[in-house]
GROMACS .gro file of C-alpha atoms in nm:
model
  359
    1UNK     CA    1  -1.682  -1.112   0.481
    2UNK     CA    2  -1.764  -1.292   0.153
    3UNK     CA    3  -1.933  -1.049  -0.085
    4UNK     CA    4  -2.176  -1.154  -0.362
    5UNK     CA    5  -1.980  -1.285  -0.660
    6UNK     CA    6  -1.937  -1.022  -0.932
    7UNK     CA    7  -2.033  -1.073  -1.291
    8UNK     CA    8  -1.695  -1.192  -1.414
    9UNK     CA    9  -1.554  -1.071  -1.745
   10UNK     CA   10  -1.566  -1.301  -2.046
   11UNK     CA   11  -1.290  -1.327  -2.302
   12UNK     CA   12  -1.382  -1.236  -2.663
   13UNK     CA   13  -1.578  -1.485  -2.871
   14UNK     CA   14  -1.255  -1.642  -3.000
   15UNK     CA   15  -1.165  -1.749  -2.644
   16UNK     CA   16  -1.517  -1.870  -2.574
   17UNK     CA   17  -1.504  -2.096  -2.877
   18UNK     CA   18  -1.175  -2.241  -2.752
   19UNK     CA   19  -1.346  -2.344  -2.427
   20UNK     CA   20  -1.662  -2.482  -2.584
   21UNK     CA   21  -1.528  -2.667  -2.887
   22UNK     CA   22  -1.183  -2.756  -2.765
   23UNK     CA   23  -1.194  -3.103  -2.925
   24UNK     CA   24  -1.280  -2.971  -3.269
   25UNK     CA   25  -1.011  -2.707  -3.251
   26UNK     CA   26  -0.751  -2.967  -3.155
   27UNK     CA   27  -0.837  -3.176  -3.461
   28UNK     CA   28  -0.821  -2.879  -3.695
   29UNK     CA   29  -0.487  -2.768  -3.552
   30UNK     CA   30  -0.342  -3.119  -3.597
   31UNK     CA   31  -0.442  -3.124  -3.965
   32UNK     CA   32  -0.306  -2.776  -4.021
   33UNK     CA   33   0.028  -2.865  -3.862
   34UNK     CA   34   0.058  -3.178  -4.076
   35UNK     CA   35  -0.011  -2.980  -4.394
   36UNK     CA   36   0.206  -2.679  -4.319
   37UNK     CA   37   0.493  -2.847  -4.130
   38UNK     CA   38   0.548  -2.849  -3.755
   39UNK     CA   39   0.855  -2.629  -3.773
   40UNK     CA   40   0.673  -2.316  -3.897
   41UNK     CA   41   0.705  -2.038  -3.634
   42UNK     CA   42   0.436  -1.792  -3.528
   43UNK     CA   43   0.450  -1.428  -3.631
   44UNK     CA   44   0.476  -1.151  -3.369
   45UNK     CA   45   0.124  -1.041  -3.456
   46UNK     CA   46  -0.014  -1.391  -3.399
   47UNK     CA   47   0.165  -1.417  -3.062
   48UNK     CA   48   0.028  -1.081  -2.946
   49UNK     CA   49  -0.321  -1.184  -3.057
   50UNK     CA   50  -0.304  -1.484  -2.824
   51UNK     CA   51  -0.214  -1.272  -2.520
   52UNK     CA   52  -0.461  -1.073  -2.303
   53UNK     CA   53  -0.457  -0.694  -2.342
   54UNK     CA   54  -0.293  -0.651  -1.997
   55UNK     CA   55  -0.166  -0.859  -1.705
   56UNK     CA   56  -0.153  -0.836  -1.326
   57UNK     CA   57   0.063  -1.015  -1.070
   58UNK     CA   58  -0.076  -1.271  -0.828
   59UNK     CA   59   0.030  -1.136  -0.488
   60UNK     CA   60   0.029  -1.274  -0.136
   61UNK     CA   61  -0.076  -1.052   0.152
   62UNK     CA   62  -0.352  -0.952   0.391
   63UNK     CA   63  -0.699  -0.875   0.262
   64UNK     CA   64  -0.930  -0.665   0.477
   65UNK     CA   65  -1.292  -0.564   0.435
   66UNK     CA   66  -1.319  -0.221   0.595
   67UNK     CA   67  -1.597   0.000   0.727
   68UNK     CA   68  -1.498   0.366   0.692
   69UNK     CA   69  -1.663   0.646   0.891
   70UNK     CA   70  -1.588   1.014   0.942
   71UNK     CA   71  -1.456   1.139   1.274
   72UNK     CA   72  -1.309   1.445   1.442
   73UNK     CA   73  -0.964   1.442   1.602
   74UNK     CA   74  -0.954   1.664   1.912
   75UNK     CA   75  -0.882   1.664   2.284
   76UNK     CA   76  -1.246   1.597   2.366
   77UNK     CA   77  -1.507   1.801   2.546
   78UNK     CA   78  -1.370   1.992   2.848
   79UNK     CA   79  -1.486   1.905   3.199
   80UNK     CA   80  -1.540   2.189   3.444
   81UNK     CA   81  -1.325   2.197   3.758
   82UNK     CA   82  -1.521   2.352   4.044
   83UNK     CA   83  -1.327   2.514   4.324
   84UNK     CA   84  -1.411   2.406   4.681
   85UNK     CA   85  -1.148   2.604   4.868
   86UNK     CA   86  -1.316   2.932   4.967
   87UNK     CA   87  -1.140   3.251   4.870
   88UNK     CA   88  -1.036   3.444   4.557
   89UNK     CA   89  -0.880   3.312   4.237
   90UNK     CA   90  -0.529   3.460   4.227
   91UNK     CA   91  -0.358   3.252   3.956
   92UNK     CA   92  -0.458   3.014   3.673
   93UNK     CA   93  -0.258   2.755   3.481
   94UNK     CA   94  -0.226   2.877   3.119
   95UNK     CA   95  -0.471   2.751   2.856
   96UNK     CA   96  -0.310   2.468   2.661
   97UNK     CA   97  -0.073   2.373   2.942
   98UNK     CA   98  -0.051   2.020   3.081
   99UNK     CA   99  -0.074   1.970   3.456
  100UNK     CA  100   0.061   1.648   3.605
  101UNK     CA  101   0.064   1.493   3.951
  102UNK     CA  102   0.181   1.751   4.206
  103UNK     CA  103   0.117   2.048   3.974
  104UNK     CA  104  -0.121   2.337   4.047
  105UNK     CA  105  -0.432   2.399   3.835
  106UNK     CA  106  -0.504   2.733   4.001
  107UNK     CA  107  -0.437   2.928   4.319
  108UNK     CA  108  -0.685   3.047   4.581
  109UNK     CA  109  -0.559   3.330   4.802
  110UNK     CA  110  -0.213   3.232   4.670
  111UNK     CA  111  -0.260   2.874   4.794
  112UNK     CA  112  -0.226   2.610   4.518
  113UNK     CA  113  -0.502   2.365   4.430
  114UNK     CA  114  -0.290   2.062   4.350
  115UNK     CA  115  -0.355   1.772   4.111
  116UNK     CA  116  -0.327   1.417   4.248
  117UNK     CA  117  -0.426   1.096   4.068
  118UNK     CA  118  -0.706   0.870   4.182
  119UNK     CA  119  -1.074   0.783   4.138
  120UNK     CA  120  -1.207   0.928   4.465
  121UNK     CA  121  -1.289   1.298   4.504
  122UNK     CA  122  -1.163   1.508   4.794
  123UNK     CA  123  -1.470   1.525   5.014
  124UNK     CA  124  -1.339   1.604   5.364
  125UNK     CA  125  -1.045   1.747   5.557
  126UNK     CA  126  -0.782   1.487   5.641
  127UNK     CA  127  -0.557   1.474   5.947
  128UNK     CA  128  -0.412   1.238   6.205
  129UNK     CA  129  -0.678   0.985   6.300
  130UNK     CA  130  -0.860   0.994   5.964
  131UNK     CA  131  -0.924   0.650   5.816
  132UNK     CA  132  -1.051   0.544   5.476
  133UNK     CA  133  -0.973   0.480   5.113
  134UNK     CA  134  -0.924   0.852   5.052
  135UNK     CA  135  -0.634   0.842   5.302
  136UNK     CA  136  -0.474   0.556   5.107
  137UNK     CA  137  -0.516   0.756   4.784
  138UNK     CA  138  -0.334   1.056   4.933
  139UNK     CA  139  -0.052   0.837   5.067
  140UNK     CA  140  -0.008   0.668   4.728
  141UNK     CA  141   0.039   1.008   4.565
  142UNK     CA  142   0.282   1.130   4.831
  143UNK     CA  143   0.498   0.820   4.779
  144UNK     CA  144   0.482   0.864   4.399
  145UNK     CA  145   0.608   1.222   4.447
  146UNK     CA  146   0.902   1.099   4.654
  147UNK     CA  147   0.773   1.161   5.007
  148UNK     CA  148   0.857   0.821   5.150
  149UNK     CA  149   0.884   0.702   5.509
  150UNK     CA  150   0.511   0.632   5.533
  151UNK     CA  151   0.305   0.315   5.521
  152UNK     CA  152   0.046   0.320   5.245
  153UNK     CA  153  -0.275   0.209   5.414
  154UNK     CA  154  -0.613   0.348   5.520
  155UNK     CA  155  -0.480   0.529   5.830
  156UNK     CA  156  -0.360   0.889   5.852
  157UNK     CA  157  -0.079   0.858   6.107
  158UNK     CA  158   0.187   1.087   6.248
  159UNK     CA  159   0.413   0.956   5.971
  160UNK     CA  160   0.156   1.063   5.712
  161UNK     CA  161   0.140   1.409   5.872
  162UNK     CA  162   0.520   1.445   5.855
  163UNK     CA  163   0.516   1.358   5.483
  164UNK     CA  164   0.231   1.606   5.428
  165UNK     CA  165   0.427   1.882   5.603
  166UNK     CA  166   0.729   1.820   5.379
  167UNK     CA  167   0.503   1.831   5.073
  168UNK     CA  168   0.337   2.152   5.195
  169UNK     CA  169   0.672   2.319   5.260
  170UNK     CA  170   0.801   2.229   4.912
  171UNK     CA  171   0.486   2.376   4.756
  172UNK     CA  172   0.492   2.701   4.951
  173UNK     CA  173   0.192   2.609   5.165
  174UNK     CA  174   0.142   2.645   5.538
  175UNK     CA  175   0.300   2.343   5.715
  176UNK     CA  176  -0.009   2.221   5.899
  177UNK     CA  177   0.023   1.847   5.841
  178UNK     CA  178  -0.347   1.848   5.752
  179UNK     CA  179  -0.511   1.863   5.409
  180UNK     CA  180  -0.806   2.101   5.367
  181UNK     CA  181  -1.114   2.014   5.164
  182UNK     CA  182  -1.058   2.152   4.817
  183UNK     CA  183  -0.678   2.168   4.844
  184UNK     CA  184  -0.646   1.858   4.624
  185UNK     CA  185  -0.811   1.769   4.295
  186UNK     CA  186  -0.811   1.403   4.192
  187UNK     CA  187  -0.819   1.293   3.827
  188UNK     CA  188  -0.737   0.970   3.643
  189UNK     CA  189  -0.414   1.117   3.506
  190UNK     CA  190  -0.255   1.430   3.361
  191UNK     CA  191  -0.493   1.698   3.229
  192UNK     CA  192  -0.475   1.973   2.972
  193UNK     CA  193  -0.620   2.315   3.054
  194UNK     CA  194  -0.873   2.378   2.779
  195UNK     CA  195  -1.021   2.707   2.899
  196UNK     CA  196  -1.058   2.947   3.190
  197UNK     CA  197  -1.404   2.973   3.342
  198UNK     CA  198  -1.313   3.223   3.610
  199UNK     CA  199  -1.101   3.535   3.597
  200UNK     CA  200  -0.842   3.655   3.842
  201UNK     CA  201  -1.025   3.810   4.134
  202UNK     CA  202  -1.338   3.595   4.096
  203UNK     CA  203  -1.470   3.388   4.387
  204UNK     CA  204  -1.307   3.044   4.381
  205UNK     CA  205  -1.610   2.832   4.469
  206UNK     CA  206  -1.757   2.810   4.117
  207UNK     CA  207  -1.624   2.664   3.790
  208UNK     CA  208  -1.262   2.778   3.759
  209UNK     CA  209  -1.107   2.596   3.462
  210UNK     CA  210  -1.212   2.344   3.197
  211UNK     CA  211  -0.984   2.044   3.145
  212UNK     CA  212  -0.948   1.753   2.906
  213UNK     CA  213  -0.717   1.455   2.889
  214UNK     CA  214  -0.376   1.507   2.733
  215UNK     CA  215  -0.430   1.254   2.450
  216UNK     CA  216  -0.601   1.345   2.126
  217UNK     CA  217  -0.905   1.131   2.057
  218UNK     CA  218  -1.115   1.070   1.749
  219UNK     CA  219  -1.488   1.094   1.807
  220UNK     CA  220  -1.716   0.924   1.555
  221UNK     CA  221  -2.074   0.803   1.529
  222UNK     CA  222  -2.173   0.448   1.438
  223UNK     CA  223  -2.520   0.305   1.380
  224UNK     CA  224  -2.633   0.048   1.633
  225UNK     CA  225  -2.601  -0.223   1.365
  226UNK     CA  226  -2.222  -0.178   1.373
  227UNK     CA  227  -2.196  -0.233   1.748
  228UNK     CA  228  -1.976  -0.541   1.696
  229UNK     CA  229  -1.706  -0.320   1.545
  230UNK     CA  230  -1.687  -0.091   1.847
  231UNK     CA  231  -1.510  -0.312   2.101
  232UNK     CA  232  -1.300  -0.137   2.365
  233UNK     CA  233  -0.935  -0.218   2.297
  234UNK     CA  234  -0.988  -0.305   1.930
  235UNK     CA  235  -0.737  -0.158   1.684
  236UNK     CA  236  -0.860   0.100   1.435
  237UNK     CA  237  -0.679   0.278   1.151
  238UNK     CA  238  -0.704   0.658   1.159
  239UNK     CA  239  -0.651   0.820   0.818
  240UNK     CA  240  -0.526   1.179   0.855
  241UNK     CA  241  -0.606   1.465   0.612
  242UNK     CA  242  -0.281   1.403   0.421
  243UNK     CA  243  -0.381   1.033   0.383
  244UNK     CA  244  -0.123   0.916   0.639
  245UNK     CA  245  -0.254   0.619   0.839
  246UNK     CA  246  -0.191   0.599   1.213
  247UNK     CA  247  -0.300   0.328   1.456
  248UNK     CA  248  -0.557   0.385   1.727
  249UNK     CA  249  -0.752   0.179   1.976
  250UNK     CA  250  -1.114   0.206   2.082
  251UNK     CA  251  -1.100   0.379   2.422
  252UNK     CA  252  -1.470   0.426   2.498
  253UNK     CA  253  -1.812   0.343   2.356
  254UNK     CA  254  -2.128   0.515   2.472
  255UNK     CA  255  -2.483   0.572   2.356
  256UNK     CA  256  -2.511   0.835   2.084
  257UNK     CA  257  -2.678   0.891   1.751
  258UNK     CA  258  -2.660   0.677   1.441
  259UNK     CA  259  -2.575   0.957   1.201
  260UNK     CA  260  -2.230   1.057   1.087
  261UNK     CA  261  -2.088   1.291   1.352
  262UNK     CA  262  -2.429   1.333   1.505
  263UNK     CA  263  -2.607   1.410   1.177
  264UNK     CA  264  -2.926   1.215   1.126
  265UNK     CA  265  -3.176   1.049   1.352
  266UNK     CA  266  -3.188   0.710   1.510
  267UNK     CA  267  -3.011   0.533   1.794
  268UNK     CA  268  -2.643   0.461   1.761
  269UNK     CA  269  -2.307   0.479   1.929
  270UNK     CA  270  -2.045   0.741   1.998
  271UNK     CA  271  -1.701   0.585   1.966
  272UNK     CA  272  -1.382   0.743   2.105
  273UNK     CA  273  -1.055   0.622   1.954
  274UNK     CA  274  -0.718   0.704   2.109
  275UNK     CA  275  -0.427   0.759   1.869
  276UNK     CA  276  -0.136   0.551   1.995
  277UNK     CA  277   0.148   0.765   1.859
  278UNK     CA  278   0.049   1.111   1.979
  279UNK     CA  279   0.356   1.268   1.817
  280UNK     CA  280   0.211   1.186   1.475
  281UNK     CA  281  -0.088   1.414   1.547
  282UNK     CA  282   0.082   1.673   1.770
  283UNK     CA  283   0.002   1.961   1.532
  284UNK     CA  284  -0.366   1.870   1.480
  285UNK     CA  285  -0.675   1.969   1.677
  286UNK     CA  286  -1.042   1.966   1.577
  287UNK     CA  287  -0.945   1.802   1.249
  288UNK     CA  288  -1.166   1.587   1.025
  289UNK     CA  289  -1.026   1.234   0.980
  290UNK     CA  290  -1.147   0.890   0.875
  291UNK     CA  291  -1.172   0.578   1.087
  292UNK     CA  292  -1.134   0.236   0.927
  293UNK     CA  293  -1.283  -0.054   1.122
  294UNK     CA  294  -1.200  -0.410   1.012
  295UNK     CA  295  -1.516  -0.607   0.933
  296UNK     CA  296  -1.333  -0.921   0.816
  297UNK     CA  297  -0.974  -1.006   0.740
  298UNK     CA  298  -0.775  -1.280   0.570
  299UNK     CA  299  -0.400  -1.297   0.627
  300UNK     CA  300  -0.126  -1.411   0.387
  301UNK     CA  301  -0.361  -1.518   0.106
  302UNK     CA  302  -0.314  -1.511  -0.271
  303UNK     CA  303  -0.514  -1.235  -0.440
  304UNK     CA  304  -0.577  -1.104  -0.791
  305UNK     CA  305  -0.776  -0.806  -0.919
  306UNK     CA  306  -1.147  -0.885  -0.935
  307UNK     CA  307  -1.132  -0.804  -1.307
  308UNK     CA  308  -0.903  -1.106  -1.360
  309UNK     CA  309  -1.191  -1.348  -1.291
  310UNK     CA  310  -1.340  -1.534  -1.590
  311UNK     CA  311  -1.679  -1.708  -1.595
  312UNK     CA  312  -1.611  -2.066  -1.708
  313UNK     CA  313  -1.844  -2.247  -1.950
  314UNK     CA  314  -1.872  -2.541  -1.711
  315UNK     CA  315  -1.953  -2.309  -1.420
  316UNK     CA  316  -1.741  -2.147  -1.156
  317UNK     CA  317  -1.452  -1.909  -1.208
  318UNK     CA  318  -1.105  -1.915  -1.351
  319UNK     CA  319  -0.817  -1.689  -1.445
  320UNK     CA  320  -0.607  -1.666  -1.759
  321UNK     CA  321  -0.254  -1.765  -1.664
  322UNK     CA  322   0.016  -1.596  -1.873
  323UNK     CA  323   0.347  -1.782  -1.900
  324UNK     CA  324   0.594  -1.642  -2.151
  325UNK     CA  325   0.410  -1.610  -2.479
  326UNK     CA  326   0.147  -1.868  -2.388
  327UNK     CA  327  -0.179  -1.851  -2.192
  328UNK     CA  328  -0.410  -2.105  -2.038
  329UNK     CA  329  -0.733  -2.088  -1.844
  330UNK     CA  330  -0.713  -2.242  -1.496
  331UNK     CA  331  -1.003  -2.283  -1.253
  332UNK     CA  332  -0.982  -2.112  -0.915
  333UNK     CA  333  -1.169  -2.116  -0.588
  334UNK     CA  334  -1.263  -1.764  -0.478
  335UNK     CA  335  -1.279  -1.635  -0.121
  336UNK     CA  336  -1.312  -1.287   0.028
  337UNK     CA  337  -1.352  -0.973  -0.184
  338UNK     CA  338  -1.213  -0.636  -0.067
  339UNK     CA  339  -1.068  -0.321  -0.217
  340UNK     CA  340  -1.098  -0.439  -0.576
  341UNK     CA  341  -0.917  -0.769  -0.513
  342UNK     CA  342  -1.033  -1.122  -0.450
  343UNK     CA  343  -0.881  -1.414  -0.262
  344UNK     CA  344  -0.806  -1.708  -0.496
  345UNK     CA  345  -0.686  -2.065  -0.457
  346UNK     CA  346  -0.574  -2.313  -0.718
  347UNK     CA  347  -0.293  -2.564  -0.779
  348UNK     CA  348  -0.163  -2.363  -1.074
  349UNK     CA  349  -0.138  -2.036  -0.880
  350UNK     CA  350   0.167  -1.904  -0.699
  351UNK     CA  351   0.290  -1.567  -0.582
  352UNK     CA  352   0.444  -1.369  -0.866
  353UNK     CA  353   0.277  -1.538  -1.164
  354UNK     CA  354   0.083  -1.318  -1.404
  355UNK     CA  355  -0.283  -1.334  -1.504
  356UNK     CA  356  -0.478  -1.160  -1.777
  357UNK     CA  357  -0.690  -0.853  -1.705
  358UNK     CA  358  -0.877  -0.605  -1.925
  359UNK     CA  359  -0.675  -0.315  -2.063
   0.00000   0.00000   0.00000
């Protein structure tokens, strides 16, 4: 994004006169050299007077204009798991534990309620003769757990029943070859037990546990005007409390409020960002962080501090090039501004040269 041009610094009046009356100065210098002799050297004080008070290096790199918002790093809001297998809660997975495919979230009458992966809920009892996408989903999970010898399709066959009996035996369940309603719980992937909503001995047909995903997410609020920044899959920098940056991607965008973390009125967006390297945030939960969205970016460009810009008498901008003990003003074309630096172009510029800046 190209920002409005700043009011560039001007060199002291001595430098301004050099730009405006360059011809007159050249004539005076020629006469002085003829009178005093060309071979007379300059004193150290005169040389220092010609130089700017400080210099900066022209560098090549990426320039990014960022939008920074506050966010909270956490596992997200828990979702209630409601038991559908009638009976009594006899065991619960510990709070904070992760449950993966084939693991038990809780036990009803000492029978495990087992986690499988898939988008469809368990809505009926399954046995030989059952047909449908829910049958395919069960067979896919059985194969993933190593119970092969079955054809993954929409039909619950005798082969499916044999695989189910082997799975039931390994899990300490009755070997019926049928799957009861409520014996399986389907989720998109592994879950983390966030809380217990039932106690041992409670009826099992209400909320039993609360679960979240296993990945820590950053939740932040954006005003509706910044919708273009919140694109699912886009990379975002997450700045941790110790100023360490980690990379994340936008995982979900949904309607929310326009204020920071829900503060303030007006329509907006709730953005969820997934941290890619979860080990970098393994010790953090419910932690305030910052999200940096890229508004605009220029790659591998020459940049100088904004304070290096000079307003030229003939219009436009230049920089004061410092080479050894000499300086000269060279015009530049300016581009994007970000983080106190500005993109510059010019035939006299190259990576590593020095330009004048204020002290």
